[in-house]
Amino acid sequence: MSDRNRLRSLVDFFNRHFGGDPIVVKSPGRINLIGEHTDYNQGFVLPAAIDKAVYVAVRKNEDNQIRLFAQAYEDFEEITVDDLRPSVVKPWTNYILGVVDQLKKRGQALTGFDLIITGDIPLGAGLSSSAAVECATAFALNEIFDLKLSRLELVKLAQKAEHEFAGVMCGIMDQFASVFGKKDHVIKLDCRSLEYEYVPLKLEGLNLVLFDSQVKHSLASSAYNKRREACEASVELIRKRYPAVQSLRDATPEMVYECVKPVDEVLFQRANYVVQEIIRVPLACNDLMENNIKAFGTKMFATHHGLSKHYEVSCPELDFLVDQVQHISSVLGARMMGGGFGGCTLNIIEESATPAVIDSLTRSYFDAFAIDLKTYLVSLEDGTHIA
Ligand code: GLA
């Protein structure tokens, strides 16, 4: 569906459902070229917003009620502004109400509103549909209540909403990418200083292709939180000898070897992956700036190896999707992407060879797992804005 048609049908639907004219905010999903599980370790990431997005239509109402409708689930929820709490029965509402909760905690006086949410980000595919919902909501409420919050403040409160209402102790990457994305650029973000730089992505004759494993692990969020705890535990061990170290960003591979390995081998594997990945991102970024996509792709494979064997956030399906393309010369790089335990692999594939690679991988994936592989060719787009 074109953007204009989607917009028109969303506004029509809103008129019929709630009445009145809403504003519509669009907030995209994201990919991450490299720098995985580095954001909550204060390292670097290289994400970008993509051409799949969440749309929210929102309008203030005259009472104290929040009325929500999700087109994907054809589900309605109504709650009073003073009675916010995370929902187990309707988890989709948490990404919206979590934002309202954060705004209230910051002392913003909010009244009720009506909101309809729709979009085309595949759910559970690791493309951060949840962050997109949070960011679209935060942006829209900032507009209709005239809160005058900056983009960075919106990012931070969307991240906090995820912590407190969805229970995932995520880093800042997904929300940052959704809000700050820029067409045809990736964002080199330093998650410690929050300084960022847009790097143009020139992939002449190449496609960015996502292979969606269609695997969604129910324990993914608790496993994610456990990885974060492992990183914090490693930092504690390093700090005993190097008190200046605040996060794995400050640690060297030697420190990890010296302080973590003798105590706990699993912690060592986790911390070592993160420290290596933090070193890898600026190098990979230089490859991109020099247009050396082959060198960049080699680093993607190295990241996948680390995520799979040392950080242990992959799964057999994702490993299969990467193994199958690793020796195809027209595939320059591939790796699992995002939090892990399912979702997509990101691939850089020569344009002319893309249909054949998709075809053969679709067949071999079905033979191996009896799952229909989904494929998305992505382009890089602007971040959150009024549609
Ligand atoms: C999820 C989190 C991000 C980031 C990635 C892994 O997408 O939301 O903050 O940690 O996993 O890089």
Coordinates of N, CA and C in Angstrom, one line a residue, residues 163-267:
H163 N 11.6 -0.5 29.3 CA 12.1 -1.1 30.6 C 11.0 -1.4 31.5
E164 N 10.2 -0.4 31.7 CA 9.2 -0.5 32.8 C 7.9 -1.1 32.5
F165 N 7.4 -1.0 31.2 CA 6.1 -1.6 30.9 C 6.3 -2.9 30.1
A166 N 7.4 -3.1 29.4 CA 7.6 -4.3 28.6 C 8.6 -5.3 29.3
G167 N 9.3 -4.7 30.3 CA 10.2 -5.5 31.1 C 11.5 -5.9 30.4
V168 N 11.8 -5.3 29.2 CA 13.1 -5.6 28.5 C 14.0 -4.5 28.8
M169 N 15.2 -4.8 29.4 CA 16.2 -3.8 29.8 C 17.0 -3.4 28.6
C170 N 16.4 -2.9 27.5 CA 17.1 -2.7 26.2 C 18.0 -1.5 26.3
G171 N 18.9 -1.4 25.4 CA 19.8 -0.2 25.2 C 19.0 0.8 24.5
I172 N 19.7 1.8 24.0 CA 19.1 3.0 23.4 C 19.0 2.9 21.8
M173 N 19.6 1.9 21.3 CA 19.7 1.9 19.8 C 18.4 1.9 19.0
D174 N 17.5 1.1 19.4 CA 16.3 0.9 18.6 C 15.5 2.2 18.5
Q175 N 15.3 2.8 19.7 CA 14.5 4.0 19.8 C 15.2 5.2 19.1
F176 N 16.6 5.2 19.3 CA 17.4 6.2 18.6 C 17.3 6.2 17.1
A177 N 17.4 5.0 16.6 CA 17.3 4.8 15.1 C 16.0 5.1 14.6
S178 N 14.9 4.8 15.3 CA 13.6 5.1 14.8 C 13.3 6.6 14.7
V179 N 13.8 7.3 15.7 CA 13.6 8.7 15.8 C 14.5 9.5 14.9
F180 N 15.8 9.1 14.9 CA 16.8 9.9 14.2 C 17.2 9.4 12.8
G181 N 16.6 8.4 12.3 CA 16.9 7.8 11.0 C 17.0 8.9 9.9
K182 N 17.8 8.7 8.9 CA 17.9 9.6 7.8 C 18.0 8.8 6.5
K183 N 17.2 9.3 5.5 CA 17.2 8.6 4.2 C 18.6 8.3 3.7
D184 N 18.8 7.1 3.3 CA 20.1 6.6 2.6 C 21.3 6.8 3.5
H185 N 21.1 6.9 4.8 CA 22.3 7.0 5.7 C 22.1 6.0 6.9
V186 N 23.3 5.6 7.4 CA 23.3 4.9 8.7 C 23.7 5.8 9.8
I187 N 23.4 5.5 11.0 CA 23.8 6.4 12.1 C 24.9 5.8 12.9
K188 N 26.1 6.4 12.9 CA 27.1 5.9 13.8 C 26.9 6.6 15.2
L189 N 26.4 5.8 16.1 CA 26.1 6.3 17.4 C 27.0 5.8 18.5
D190 N 27.5 6.8 19.2 CA 28.3 6.4 20.4 C 27.3 6.4 21.6
C191 N 27.1 5.2 22.1 CA 26.0 5.0 23.1 C 26.5 5.5 24.5
R192 N 27.7 6.0 24.6 CA 28.1 6.5 25.9 C 27.9 8.0 25.9
S193 N 28.4 8.7 24.9 CA 28.2 10.2 24.8 C 26.9 10.6 24.1
L194 N 26.3 9.7 23.4 CA 25.1 9.9 22.5 C 25.5 10.9 21.4
E195 N 26.8 11.0 21.1 CA 27.1 11.8 19.9 C 26.9 10.9 18.7
Y196 N 26.5 11.4 17.6 CA 26.2 10.6 16.5 C 26.6 11.3 15.2
E197 N 26.7 10.5 14.1 CA 27.2 11.0 12.9 C 26.4 10.2 11.8
Y198 N 25.9 10.9 10.8 CA 25.3 10.2 9.7 C 26.3 9.8 8.6
V199 N 26.3 8.5 8.3 CA 27.3 8.0 7.3 C 26.4 7.6 6.1
P200 N 26.7 8.1 4.9 CA 25.9 7.7 3.7 C 26.2 6.3 3.4
L201 N 25.2 5.6 3.0 CA 25.4 4.2 2.7 C 25.3 4.1 1.1
K202 N 26.4 3.8 0.5 CA 26.5 3.7 -1.0 C 26.7 2.3 -1.3
L203 N 25.6 1.6 -1.6 CA 25.7 0.2 -2.0 C 25.5 0.0 -3.5
E204 N 26.4 0.5 -4.3 CA 26.2 0.4 -5.7 C 26.1 -1.0 -6.2
G205 N 25.1 -1.4 -6.8 CA 25.0 -2.8 -7.4 C 24.8 -3.8 -6.3
L206 N 24.4 -3.4 -5.1 CA 24.2 -4.3 -4.0 C 22.8 -4.1 -3.3
N207 N 22.3 -5.2 -2.8 CA 21.0 -5.0 -2.0 C 21.3 -5.4 -0.6
L208 N 20.5 -4.7 0.3 CA 20.4 -5.1 1.7 C 19.2 -6.0 1.8
V209 N 19.4 -7.2 2.2 CA 18.3 -8.2 2.2 C 18.2 -8.8 3.6
L210 N 16.9 -8.9 4.1 CA 16.6 -9.5 5.3 C 16.0 -10.8 5.1
F211 N 16.5 -11.9 5.7 CA 15.9 -13.2 5.7 C 15.2 -13.4 7.1
D212 N 13.9 -13.5 7.1 CA 13.2 -13.6 8.3 C 13.0 -15.1 8.6
S213 N 13.7 -15.6 9.7 CA 13.7 -17.0 10.1 C 12.3 -17.4 10.5
Q214 N 11.5 -16.4 10.9 CA 10.1 -16.7 11.4 C 10.1 -17.4 12.8
V215 N 11.3 -17.4 13.4 CA 11.4 -18.0 14.7 C 11.2 -16.8 15.7
K216 N 10.4 -17.1 16.7 CA 10.2 -16.1 17.8 C 10.3 -16.9 19.1
H217 N 11.3 -16.6 19.9 CA 11.5 -17.3 21.1 C 10.8 -16.6 22.3
S218 N 10.0 -17.4 23.0 CA 9.2 -16.8 24.1 C 10.1 -16.3 25.2
L219 N 11.3 -16.9 25.3 CA 12.1 -16.6 26.4 C 13.2 -15.5 26.0
A220 N 13.0 -14.9 24.8 CA 14.0 -14.0 24.3 C 14.2 -12.8 25.3
S221 N 13.1 -12.3 25.9 CA 13.4 -11.1 26.7 C 14.1 -11.4 28.0
S222 N 13.8 -12.6 28.6 CA 14.5 -12.9 29.8 C 16.0 -13.2 29.5
A223 N 16.2 -13.9 28.4 CA 17.6 -14.2 28.0 C 18.4 -12.9 27.7
Y224 N 17.7 -12.0 27.1 CA 18.3 -10.7 26.8 C 18.7 -10.0 28.1
N225 N 17.8 -10.0 29.1 CA 18.1 -9.3 30.4 C 19.3 -10.1 31.1
K226 N 19.4 -11.4 30.9 CA 20.5 -12.2 31.5 C 21.8 -11.8 30.9
R227 N 21.8 -11.5 29.5 CA 23.1 -11.1 28.9 C 23.5 -9.8 29.5
R228 N 22.6 -8.9 29.7 CA 22.9 -7.6 30.2 C 23.5 -7.8 31.6
E229 N 22.9 -8.6 32.4 CA 23.5 -8.9 33.7 C 24.9 -9.5 33.7
A230 N 25.1 -10.4 32.7 CA 26.4 -11.0 32.6 C 27.5 -9.9 32.3
C231 N 27.1 -8.9 31.5 CA 28.0 -7.9 31.2 C 28.3 -7.0 32.4
E232 N 27.3 -6.8 33.2 CA 27.5 -6.0 34.4 C 28.3 -6.7 35.4
A233 N 28.1 -8.1 35.5 CA 28.9 -8.9 36.4 C 30.4 -8.9 36.0
S234 N 30.6 -8.9 34.7 CA 32.0 -8.8 34.2 C 32.7 -7.5 34.6
V235 N 31.9 -6.5 34.4 CA 32.5 -5.1 34.8 C 32.9 -5.1 36.2
E236 N 32.0 -5.7 37.1 CA 32.3 -5.7 38.5 C 33.6 -6.4 38.8
L237 N 33.9 -7.5 38.1 CA 35.1 -8.3 38.3 C 36.3 -7.4 37.8
I238 N 36.2 -6.8 36.7 CA 37.3 -6.0 36.2 C 37.6 -4.8 37.1
R239 N 36.5 -4.2 37.6 CA 36.7 -3.0 38.5 C 37.5 -3.3 39.8
K240 N 37.5 -4.6 40.2 CA 38.3 -4.9 41.4 C 39.8 -4.5 41.2
R241 N 40.2 -4.7 39.9 CA 41.6 -4.4 39.6 C 41.8 -3.1 38.9
Y242 N 40.7 -2.7 38.2 CA 40.8 -1.4 37.4 C 39.5 -0.6 37.7
P243 N 39.6 0.1 38.8 CA 38.4 0.8 39.3 C 37.8 1.9 38.4
A244 N 38.7 2.3 37.4 CA 38.2 3.4 36.5 C 37.2 2.8 35.5
V245 N 37.2 1.5 35.3 CA 36.3 0.9 34.3 C 34.8 1.0 34.7
Q246 N 34.1 1.7 33.9 CA 32.6 1.9 34.2 C 31.7 0.9 33.4
S247 N 32.2 0.5 32.3 CA 31.4 -0.4 31.4 C 32.4 -1.1 30.6
L248 N 31.8 -2.1 29.8 CA 32.8 -2.9 28.9 C 33.4 -2.0 27.8
R249 N 32.8 -0.8 27.6 CA 33.4 0.1 26.7 C 34.8 0.5 27.1
D250 N 35.0 0.6 28.5 CA 36.3 1.0 29.0 C 37.3 -0.2 29.1
A251 N 36.8 -1.4 28.9 CA 37.7 -2.5 29.1 C 38.4 -2.9 27.9
T252 N 39.7 -3.4 28.1 CA 40.4 -3.9 26.9 C 40.3 -5.5 26.9
P253 N 40.6 -6.1 25.8 CA 40.6 -7.6 25.8 C 41.5 -8.2 26.8
E254 N 42.6 -7.5 27.1 CA 43.6 -8.0 28.1 C 42.9 -8.0 29.5
M255 N 42.2 -6.9 29.8 CA 41.6 -6.9 31.1 C 40.6 -8.0 31.3
V256 N 39.8 -8.2 30.2 CA 38.8 -9.3 30.3 C 39.5 -10.6 30.5
Y257 N 40.6 -10.8 29.8 CA 41.3 -12.1 30.0 C 41.8 -12.3 31.4
E258 N 42.4 -11.2 31.9 CA 43.1 -11.2 33.2 C 42.0 -11.3 34.3
C259 N 40.9 -10.6 34.3 CA 40.1 -10.5 35.4 C 38.8 -11.4 35.4
V260 N 38.4 -11.7 34.2 CA 37.1 -12.5 34.1 C 37.4 -14.0 33.8
K261 N 38.3 -14.3 32.9 CA 38.5 -15.7 32.6 C 38.8 -16.6 33.7
P262 N 39.7 -16.2 34.7 CA 40.0 -17.1 35.8 C 38.8 -17.3 36.7
V263 N 37.9 -16.4 36.7 CA 36.7 -16.6 37.6 C 35.6 -17.3 37.0
D264 N 35.2 -17.0 35.7 CA 34.0 -17.6 35.1 C 34.2 -17.7 33.6
E265 N 34.2 -18.9 33.1 CA 34.5 -19.0 31.6 C 33.3 -18.5 30.8
V266 N 32.1 -18.7 31.3 CA 30.9 -18.2 30.5 C 30.9 -16.7 30.5
L267 N 31.1 -16.1 31.6 CA 31.2 -14.6 31.7 C 32.3 -14.1 30.8

